Coordinates of C-alpha atoms in Angstrom, one line a residue:
M1296 CA -9.5 -16.0 17.1
F1297 CA -7.0 -13.4 18.1
Y1298 CA -9.1 -12.1 21.0
K1299 CA -9.0 -15.5 22.6
D1300 CA -5.2 -15.5 22.6
K1301 CA -3.8 -13.6 25.6
F1302 CA -0.5 -12.9 23.8
A1303 CA -2.2 -11.4 20.8
R1304 CA -4.6 -9.3 23.0
W1305 CA -1.7 -7.8 24.9
L1306 CA 0.4 -7.2 21.8
I1307 CA -2.5 -5.2 20.3
I1308 CA -3.1 -3.2 23.5
I1309 CA 0.6 -2.4 24.0
T1310 CA 1.1 -1.4 20.3
L1311 CA -2.0 0.8 20.4
F1312 CA -0.9 2.5 23.6
L1313 CA 2.6 3.2 22.2
R1314 CA 1.2 4.6 19.0
L1315 CA -1.2 6.9 20.9
C1316 CA 1.8 8.0 23.0
A1317 CA 3.6 8.9 19.8
L1318 CA 0.5 10.9 18.7
G1319 CA 0.6 12.7 22.0
Y1320 CA 4.3 13.5 21.5
V1321 CA 3.6 14.9 18.0
L1322 CA 0.7 17.0 19.3
W1323 CA 2.3 18.5 22.3
F1324 CA 6.1 18.3 22.0
N1325 CA 7.2 17.7 18.4
P1326 CA 8.4 21.1 17.0
L1327 CA 6.9 20.2 13.6
G1328 CA 3.5 19.5 15.1
T1329 CA 0.8 18.1 12.8
A1330 CA 2.3 19.9 9.8
L1331 CA 4.3 16.7 9.3
F1332 CA 1.0 15.0 8.3
T1333 CA 1.0 16.8 5.0
F1334 CA 2.6 15.3 1.9
P1335 CA 2.7 16.5 -1.7
D1336 CA -0.2 14.2 -2.5
S1337 CA -2.2 15.2 0.6
P1338 CA -4.2 18.2 -0.9
H1339 CA -5.7 15.8 -3.5
Y1340 CA -7.4 14.0 -0.6
T1341 CA -8.1 16.8 1.9
Y1342 CA -9.7 19.2 -0.7
A1343 CA -12.1 16.5 -2.0
A1344 CA -13.0 15.6 1.6
Q1345 CA -13.8 19.3 2.4
T1346 CA -15.9 19.8 -0.7
L1347 CA -17.8 16.6 0.2
L1348 CA -18.6 18.0 3.6
E1349 CA -19.4 21.5 2.5
Q1350 CA -20.9 21.0 -1.0
G1351 CA -21.9 17.4 -1.0
S1352 CA -19.7 16.6 -3.9
L1353 CA -16.2 15.3 -4.4
L1354 CA -14.2 17.8 -6.4
D1355 CA -10.6 17.8 -7.7
A1356 CA -8.2 20.2 -6.0
G1357 CA -6.5 21.3 -9.2
T1358 CA -9.4 21.7 -11.6
Q1359 CA -12.5 22.1 -9.3
A1360 CA -14.2 19.5 -11.5
P1361 CA -15.8 16.3 -10.2
L1362 CA -13.2 14.0 -8.8
T1363 CA -11.9 11.4 -11.3
F1364 CA -8.1 11.5 -10.9
R1365 CA -8.2 9.8 -7.5
P1366 CA -10.8 7.2 -6.4
P1367 CA -13.1 8.4 -3.6
G1368 CA -12.2 6.0 -0.8
Y1369 CA -9.7 8.1 1.2
P1370 CA -11.5 11.4 0.8
V1371 CA -14.7 9.8 2.0
F1372 CA -12.8 8.3 5.0
L1373 CA -11.5 11.8 5.9
A1374 CA -14.9 13.4 5.5
L1375 CA -16.4 10.8 7.9
V1376 CA -13.7 11.3 10.5
W1377 CA -14.1 15.1 10.2
A1378 CA -17.9 14.8 10.4
L1379 CA -17.6 12.7 13.6
C1380 CA -14.7 14.5 15.3
G1381 CA -14.3 17.9 13.7
Q1382 CA -11.7 18.8 11.2
Q1383 CA -8.7 17.9 13.3
D1384 CA -5.4 16.4 12.3
A1385 CA -5.3 14.4 15.6
A1386 CA -8.7 12.8 14.8
V1387 CA -7.4 11.5 11.5
A1388 CA -4.2 10.2 13.1
F1389 CA -6.2 8.5 15.9
W1390 CA -8.5 6.6 13.4
Q1391 CA -5.5 5.6 11.3
I1392 CA -3.7 4.4 14.4
L1393 CA -6.8 2.2 15.1
L1394 CA -6.7 0.8 11.6
S1395 CA -2.9 0.2 11.6
T1396 CA -3.3 -1.6 15.0
A1397 CA -6.2 -3.6 13.6
L1398 CA -3.8 -4.9 11.0
I1399 CA -2.1 -6.9 13.7
A1400 CA -5.3 -8.8 14.3
L1401 CA -5.8 -9.3 10.6
C1402 CA -2.3 -10.6 10.2
Y1403 CA -2.8 -13.0 13.1
Q1404 CA -6.1 -14.3 11.7
A1405 CA -4.7 -14.7 8.2
A1406 CA -1.7 -16.7 9.4
R1407 CA -4.0 -18.8 11.6
A1408 CA -6.0 -19.8 8.6
F1409 CA -3.2 -22.2 7.6
L1410 CA -0.4 -22.0 10.2
S1411 CA 0.0 -22.7 13.9
Q1412 CA -0.9 -20.4 16.7
L1413 CA 2.8 -19.8 17.3
A1414 CA 3.3 -18.7 13.7
A1415 CA 0.2 -16.4 13.9
R1416 CA 1.8 -14.8 17.0
G1417 CA 5.0 -14.3 15.1
A1418 CA 3.2 -12.7 12.2
A1419 CA 1.4 -10.4 14.7
V1420 CA 4.7 -9.3 16.2
L1421 CA 6.3 -8.5 12.9
C1422 CA 3.2 -6.5 11.9
A1423 CA 3.4 -4.6 15.2
L1424 CA 7.0 -3.7 14.5
S1425 CA 6.4 -2.6 10.9
T1426 CA 8.0 0.8 10.3
V1427 CA 5.6 1.5 7.4
Y1428 CA 2.5 1.1 9.5
W1429 CA 4.1 3.2 12.3
A1430 CA 5.1 6.0 9.9
Y1431 CA 2.0 6.4 7.7
S1432 CA -0.5 6.4 10.6
F1433 CA 0.7 10.0 10.9
A1434 CA 0.0 11.2 7.3
Y1435 CA -2.7 12.5 5.1
L1436 CA -2.1 9.6 2.7
S1437 CA -4.2 6.6 1.7
D1438 CA -1.6 3.9 2.6
I1439 CA -3.0 2.7 5.9
L1440 CA -6.6 2.6 4.8
F1441 CA -5.6 0.7 1.7
A1442 CA -3.5 -1.7 3.7
F1443 CA -6.4 -2.4 6.0
F1444 CA -8.9 -3.2 3.3
I1445 CA -6.5 -5.2 1.1
T1446 CA -5.2 -7.3 4.1
A1447 CA -8.9 -8.0 5.1
Y1448 CA -9.4 -9.2 1.5
L1449 CA -6.3 -11.4 1.8
L1450 CA -7.7 -12.9 5.0
C1451 CA -11.0 -13.8 3.3
A1452 CA -9.1 -15.3 0.4
L1453 CA -6.9 -17.5 2.6
L1454 CA -10.0 -18.6 4.6
Y1455 CA -11.7 -19.4 1.4
I1456 CA -8.9 -21.7 0.3
K1457 CA -9.3 -23.5 3.7
A1458 CA -13.1 -23.7 3.4
P1459 CA -14.6 -22.6 0.0
K1460 CA -17.8 -20.9 1.1
N1461 CA -19.7 -18.5 -1.1
T1462 CA -20.0 -16.0 1.8
L1463 CA -16.2 -15.7 1.9
L1464 CA -16.1 -15.0 -1.8
L1465 CA -18.7 -12.3 -1.4
G1466 CA -16.8 -10.8 1.5
A1467 CA -13.5 -10.9 -0.4
S1468 CA -15.1 -9.3 -3.4
T1469 CA -16.6 -6.5 -1.4
L1470 CA -13.4 -5.8 0.5
L1471 CA -11.3 -5.8 -2.7
A1472 CA -13.8 -3.2 -4.1
A1473 CA -13.3 -1.1 -1.0
A1474 CA -9.5 -1.3 -1.4
V1475 CA -9.7 -0.3 -5.0
F1476 CA -11.9 2.7 -4.0
V1477 CA -8.9 3.7 -1.9
R1478 CA -6.1 3.0 -4.4
P1479 CA -6.8 1.7 -7.9
V1480 CA -3.5 -0.2 -7.9
G1481 CA -5.5 -3.1 -6.4
Y1482 CA -7.7 -3.4 -9.5
N1483 CA -5.6 -6.1 -11.1
V1484 CA -6.0 -8.3 -8.0
F1485 CA -9.6 -8.8 -9.3
F1486 CA -8.3 -10.6 -12.4
I1487 CA -5.6 -12.5 -10.5
S1488 CA -8.3 -13.8 -8.1
I1489 CA -10.5 -15.0 -11.0
L1490 CA -7.6 -16.9 -12.5
F1491 CA -6.8 -18.4 -9.1
L1492 CA -10.5 -19.5 -8.7
L1493 CA -10.3 -21.2 -12.1
V1494 CA -7.3 -23.1 -11.1
L1495 CA -8.7 -24.0 -7.7
H1496 CA -12.0 -25.3 -9.1
Y1497 CA -11.3 -26.6 -12.6
K1498 CA -11.5 -30.2 -11.4
S1499 CA -15.0 -29.6 -9.9
G1500 CA -16.5 -28.9 -13.3
W1501 CA -17.3 -25.7 -15.2
K1502 CA -20.8 -25.4 -13.5
Q1503 CA -19.4 -25.1 -10.0
A1504 CA -16.4 -23.0 -11.1
T1505 CA -18.8 -20.6 -12.9
V1506 CA -21.0 -20.2 -9.8
K1507 CA -17.9 -19.5 -7.6
I1508 CA -16.5 -16.9 -10.1
A1509 CA -19.9 -15.2 -10.4
C1510 CA -20.1 -14.9 -6.6
F1511 CA -16.8 -13.1 -6.7
I1512 CA -17.4 -11.0 -9.7
L1513 CA -20.8 -9.6 -9.0
P1514 CA -20.2 -7.4 -5.8
F1515 CA -16.9 -6.0 -7.2
L1516 CA -18.5 -5.0 -10.6
L1517 CA -21.6 -3.6 -8.8
F1518 CA -19.6 -1.2 -6.6
T1519 CA -16.9 -0.2 -9.1
G1520 CA -19.5 0.0 -11.9
A1521 CA -21.5 2.4 -9.8
W1522 CA -18.5 4.8 -9.6
Q1523 CA -17.9 4.5 -13.3
L1524 CA -21.5 5.4 -13.9
R1525 CA -21.1 8.4 -11.7
N1526 CA -18.0 9.5 -13.6
W1527 CA -19.8 9.1 -16.9
K1528 CA -22.9 11.1 -15.8
E1529 CA -20.9 13.9 -14.2
T1530 CA -17.9 14.2 -16.5
G1531 CA -18.5 12.1 -19.6
Y1532 CA -15.5 10.0 -18.6
K1533 CA -16.3 6.2 -18.6
G1534 CA -13.3 4.9 -16.8
F1535 CA -12.9 4.1 -13.1
H1536 CA -10.1 6.8 -12.6
S1537 CA -8.3 9.1 -14.9
S1538 CA -4.8 8.8 -13.4
A1539 CA -3.7 5.7 -15.3
A1540 CA -2.7 7.3 -18.6
Y1541 CA -1.2 10.3 -16.6
N1542 CA 1.0 8.0 -14.6
L1543 CA 2.0 6.1 -17.8
Y1544 CA 3.2 9.4 -19.3
Y1545 CA 5.1 10.7 -16.2
W1546 CA 6.6 7.2 -15.6
N1547 CA 9.3 8.2 -17.9
L1548 CA 10.3 11.5 -16.1
D1549 CA 13.6 10.2 -14.7
S1550 CA 14.7 9.0 -18.1
V1551 CA 13.7 12.2 -19.8
A1552 CA 15.7 14.2 -17.1
R1553 CA 18.7 12.0 -17.6
A1554 CA 18.6 12.6 -21.3
H1555 CA 18.9 16.3 -20.6
N1556 CA 21.6 15.8 -17.9
L1557 CA 19.2 17.0 -15.2
P1558 CA 18.2 15.6 -11.7
A1559 CA 15.4 13.1 -11.9
Q1560 CA 12.8 15.4 -10.4
E1561 CA 13.3 17.9 -13.2
G1562 CA 11.8 15.4 -15.6
S1563 CA 8.4 16.2 -14.3
R1564 CA 8.8 19.9 -15.1
L1565 CA 10.0 19.0 -18.7
L1566 CA 7.0 16.7 -19.3
T1567 CA 4.6 19.2 -18.0
Q1568 CA 6.0 21.9 -20.2
A1569 CA 5.4 19.6 -23.2
L1570 CA 1.7 19.5 -22.6
P1571 CA -0.5 21.4 -25.2
K1572 CA -1.5 24.9 -24.0
D1573 CA -5.2 24.2 -23.8
F1574 CA -4.7 20.6 -22.5
T1575 CA -6.6 21.1 -19.2
S1576 CA -9.7 22.1 -21.1
W1577 CA -9.8 18.9 -23.1
P1578 CA -12.2 16.1 -22.2
L1579 CA -10.7 13.5 -20.0
S1580 CA -10.9 10.8 -22.6
R1581 CA -9.0 13.0 -25.1
Q1582 CA -6.4 13.7 -22.4
D1583 CA -6.0 10.0 -21.8
Q1584 CA -5.5 9.4 -25.5
W1585 CA -2.8 12.1 -25.8
F1586 CA -1.0 10.8 -22.7
K1587 CA -0.9 7.2 -24.1
Q1588 CA 0.3 8.4 -27.5
Q1589 CA 3.1 10.3 -26.0
A1590 CA 4.0 7.6 -23.5
K1591 CA 4.3 4.8 -26.0
P1592 CA 7.4 6.0 -27.9
M1593 CA 9.1 7.0 -24.6
I1594 CA 8.5 3.5 -23.1
L1595 CA 9.9 1.9 -26.3
K1596 CA 12.9 4.2 -26.1
Y1597 CA 13.8 4.0 -22.4
W1598 CA 12.8 0.4 -21.5
P1599 CA 16.4 -0.9 -21.5
E1600 CA 17.6 1.5 -18.9
K1601 CA 14.4 1.1 -16.9
L1602 CA 14.9 -2.6 -16.9
L1603 CA 18.4 -2.2 -15.6
R1604 CA 17.1 -0.1 -12.7
V1605 CA 14.3 -2.4 -11.7
P1606 CA 16.4 -4.5 -9.2
Y1607 CA 17.4 -1.3 -7.4
W1608 CA 13.9 0.0 -7.3
M1609 CA 12.6 -3.4 -6.0
A1610 CA 15.2 -3.3 -3.3
K1611 CA 14.1 0.2 -2.3
T1612 CA 10.5 -1.0 -1.9
L1613 CA 11.3 -4.1 0.0
L1614 CA 13.9 -2.6 2.3
G1615 CA 12.8 1.1 2.5
G1616 CA 12.2 1.7 6.2
S1617 CA 10.2 5.0 5.8
Y1618 CA 13.0 6.6 7.8
T1619 CA 12.4 10.1 6.4
H1620 CA 8.9 10.3 7.8
L1621 CA 9.7 8.5 11.0
S1622 CA 12.5 11.0 11.7
R1623 CA 9.9 13.8 11.5
V1624 CA 7.5 11.9 13.7
F1625 CA 10.0 10.9 16.5
L1626 CA 12.9 13.3 16.1
G1627 CA 11.0 16.4 14.9
R1628 CA 13.5 16.9 12.1
P1629 CA 14.5 17.8 9.6
P1630 CA 12.1 20.8 9.0
L1631 CA 12.4 20.4 5.2
T1632 CA 11.5 22.8 2.5
Q1633 CA 9.0 21.4 0.0
E1634 CA 11.7 20.9 -2.6
E1635 CA 13.9 19.1 -0.1
F1636 CA 11.0 17.0 1.2
N1637 CA 10.2 15.9 -2.3
Y1638 CA 13.8 14.9 -2.8
Q1639 CA 13.8 12.8 0.4
L1640 CA 10.6 11.0 -0.5
N1641 CA 11.8 10.2 -4.0
K1642 CA 15.6 10.1 -3.4
T1643 CA 17.7 8.2 -5.9
A1644 CA 20.5 7.7 -3.4
P1645 CA 20.3 4.6 -1.2
L1646 CA 20.7 6.6 2.1
P1647 CA 19.3 10.0 3.1
T1648 CA 22.8 11.2 3.8
K1649 CA 21.8 14.9 3.8
N1650 CA 20.1 14.6 7.1
L1651 CA 22.1 11.9 9.0
K1652 CA 23.9 14.3 11.3
T1653 CA 23.4 12.9 14.9
G1654 CA 23.6 9.5 16.7
A1655 CA 19.8 9.6 17.0
D1656 CA 19.5 9.9 13.2
W1657 CA 21.8 7.0 12.6
G1658 CA 20.2 4.9 15.4
L1659 CA 16.7 5.4 13.9
L1660 CA 17.9 4.5 10.4
A1661 CA 19.6 1.4 11.8
L1662 CA 16.3 0.3 13.5
C1663 CA 14.3 0.9 10.3
F1664 CA 16.7 -1.1 8.2
A1665 CA 16.9 -3.9 10.8
Q1666 CA 13.1 -4.2 10.8
T1667 CA 12.7 -4.3 7.0
L1668 CA 15.7 -6.7 6.5
L1669 CA 14.5 -9.0 9.3
T1670 CA 10.9 -9.1 7.9
A1671 CA 12.1 -9.8 4.3
A1672 CA 14.6 -12.5 5.4
L1673 CA 12.0 -14.2 7.6
A1674 CA 9.4 -14.1 4.8
L1675 CA 11.8 -15.8 2.4
A1676 CA 12.6 -18.4 5.0
G1677 CA 8.9 -18.9 5.8
A1678 CA 8.0 -19.4 2.2
F1679 CA 10.7 -22.1 1.9
L1680 CA 9.4 -23.9 5.0
I1681 CA 5.8 -23.7 3.9
W1682 CA 6.6 -25.1 0.5
Q1683 CA 7.9 -28.3 2.1
R1684 CA 4.3 -29.1 3.2
R1685 CA 2.3 -30.0 0.2
N1686 CA -1.1 -29.3 1.8
L1687 CA 0.0 -25.7 2.4
R1688 CA 1.2 -24.9 -1.1
P1689 CA -2.1 -23.4 -2.4
Y1690 CA -1.9 -20.8 0.5
L1691 CA 1.7 -20.0 -0.3
L1692 CA 1.1 -19.7 -4.1
F1693 CA -1.7 -17.2 -3.6
T1694 CA 0.2 -15.2 -0.9
G1695 CA 3.3 -15.3 -3.1
I1696 CA 1.5 -14.0 -6.2
Y1697 CA -0.1 -11.3 -4.1
I1698 CA 3.3 -10.2 -2.8
L1699 CA 4.9 -10.3 -6.2
Y1700 CA 2.2 -8.3 -7.8
F1701 CA 2.3 -5.4 -5.3
W1702 CA 6.0 -5.5 -5.0
G1703 CA 6.4 -5.5 -8.8
I1704 CA 3.9 -2.8 -9.6
S1705 CA 5.2 -0.6 -6.8
S1706 CA 8.8 -0.9 -8.0
T1707 CA 8.8 0.3 -11.6
F1708 CA 9.7 4.0 -11.1
F1709 CA 12.4 6.0 -9.5
G1710 CA 10.3 7.1 -6.5
A1711 CA 9.9 3.5 -5.3
G1712 CA 10.3 3.2 -1.6
G1713 CA 9.2 1.8 1.7
R1714 CA 5.8 3.5 1.6
Y1715 CA 4.7 1.3 -1.3
R1716 CA 5.4 -1.9 0.7
A1717 CA 2.3 -1.2 2.8
P1718 CA -0.1 -3.4 0.8
F1719 CA 2.1 -6.5 1.0
E1720 CA 3.9 -5.9 4.3
S1721 CA 1.2 -7.8 6.0
A1722 CA 1.7 -10.8 3.7
L1723 CA 5.4 -10.7 4.4
C1724 CA 4.6 -10.8 8.1
I1725 CA 2.4 -13.8 7.6
L1726 CA 5.2 -15.8 5.9
G1727 CA 7.7 -14.5 8.4
G1728 CA 5.6 -15.8 11.2
A1729 CA 6.1 -19.3 9.9
A1730 CA 9.9 -18.8 10.1
L1731 CA 9.7 -17.3 13.6
A1732 CA 7.7 -20.2 14.8
A1733 CA 10.1 -22.8 13.3
A1734 CA 13.1 -20.9 14.9
W1735 CA 11.3 -20.8 18.3
E1736 CA 10.6 -24.5 18.2
A1737 CA 14.2 -25.3 17.3
I1738 CA 15.4 -23.2 20.2
K1739 CA 13.0 -25.0 22.6
K1740 CA 14.1 -28.4 21.4
K1741 CA 17.8 -27.5 21.8
S1742 CA 17.2 -26.2 25.3
Q1743 CA 15.3 -29.3 26.3
R1744 CA 18.1 -31.7 25.3
P1745 CA 19.8 -33.3 28.3
A1746 CA 23.4 -32.2 28.9
R1747 CA 26.0 -34.8 28.1

């Protein structure tokens, strides 16, 4: 266990101390103050949290209707923090710092499920250095909470591969449901997990495989089904969330803008203008149907150019160091306008050249890039090393599929970037820990060789 390892304990304590010092700097010395916590998506969460506290109901910021566009996980988290500590930005950052630091312990334990203690320490170090977990501890965004729950699920899954106990399946299912309540992008992991269970247990017979799958399915369906029942009773909408079709429609915004010789961000305005005049008064199911009908021909039209851009988007997700937000946290700049801030978050250029003006700017950018490049390179090397050991291949296959899913689904639009690496950053750290351990052992052996 991580708490029995002195190295892991001190790493967690030091990281927590440094992050709390960064919070203190933001509160008392940073010229931007806690205004930097707010992102374009933030009101969707904060408004729902406020209405939950004040009216006992989660309401959407735009329509004032019962919340369906976003799942309730992060607004409920905010409401709990505010109920305990008062409606303070510092309180939210404090609890998110605790969660991002707890990710170090989860990474350590997940690596320890199938790797050495040295590899687990390496995974913990990489997690502690993660620019994504540093940056988004200071934001009204769901990334840290989602990363915590989905990494806890990953830990249960890896422990289950080691010792297939039903209690671990129940725990993994519950944690996955919690993650999906924060960000529905995790929903497909449910089906991936079922397929993996089938592969893992098909030799044991259908009876045992069915019992195992039932143990995994039931908690997840119980929790997510309860929210769908709430949606149906309050709004007549039977789905888990109503943003899927919306995202499918706006996924084409960069291609639409390019067809009109406009910047990518202008595509959102063009697509919004194309909505029917009374669209917001339609039932959600009818809105979904319209979005899908409009999205289908655009997808068929623009898929070739989308496909050409996927490698670049995937590189942005894998190597994006969250520099824009970290420059606001640590350097207190730039004090961007809303338009400029949106550009920096969704920039199509590889570097934020508009705001690289001082040595400190370039130095922070270099550190961000070094961290992401090192983690990605070590993860690739670690995967290669683990594959050499046949008994560890099931762990690698599951972790690899997990990484590829989140990496792929987060890298299919022009706004792909480092923020969307948060769900699989912990998995990269786990694989990277194996490479760090191998490198350390090689250095030790070389240093112990007698001089000739």
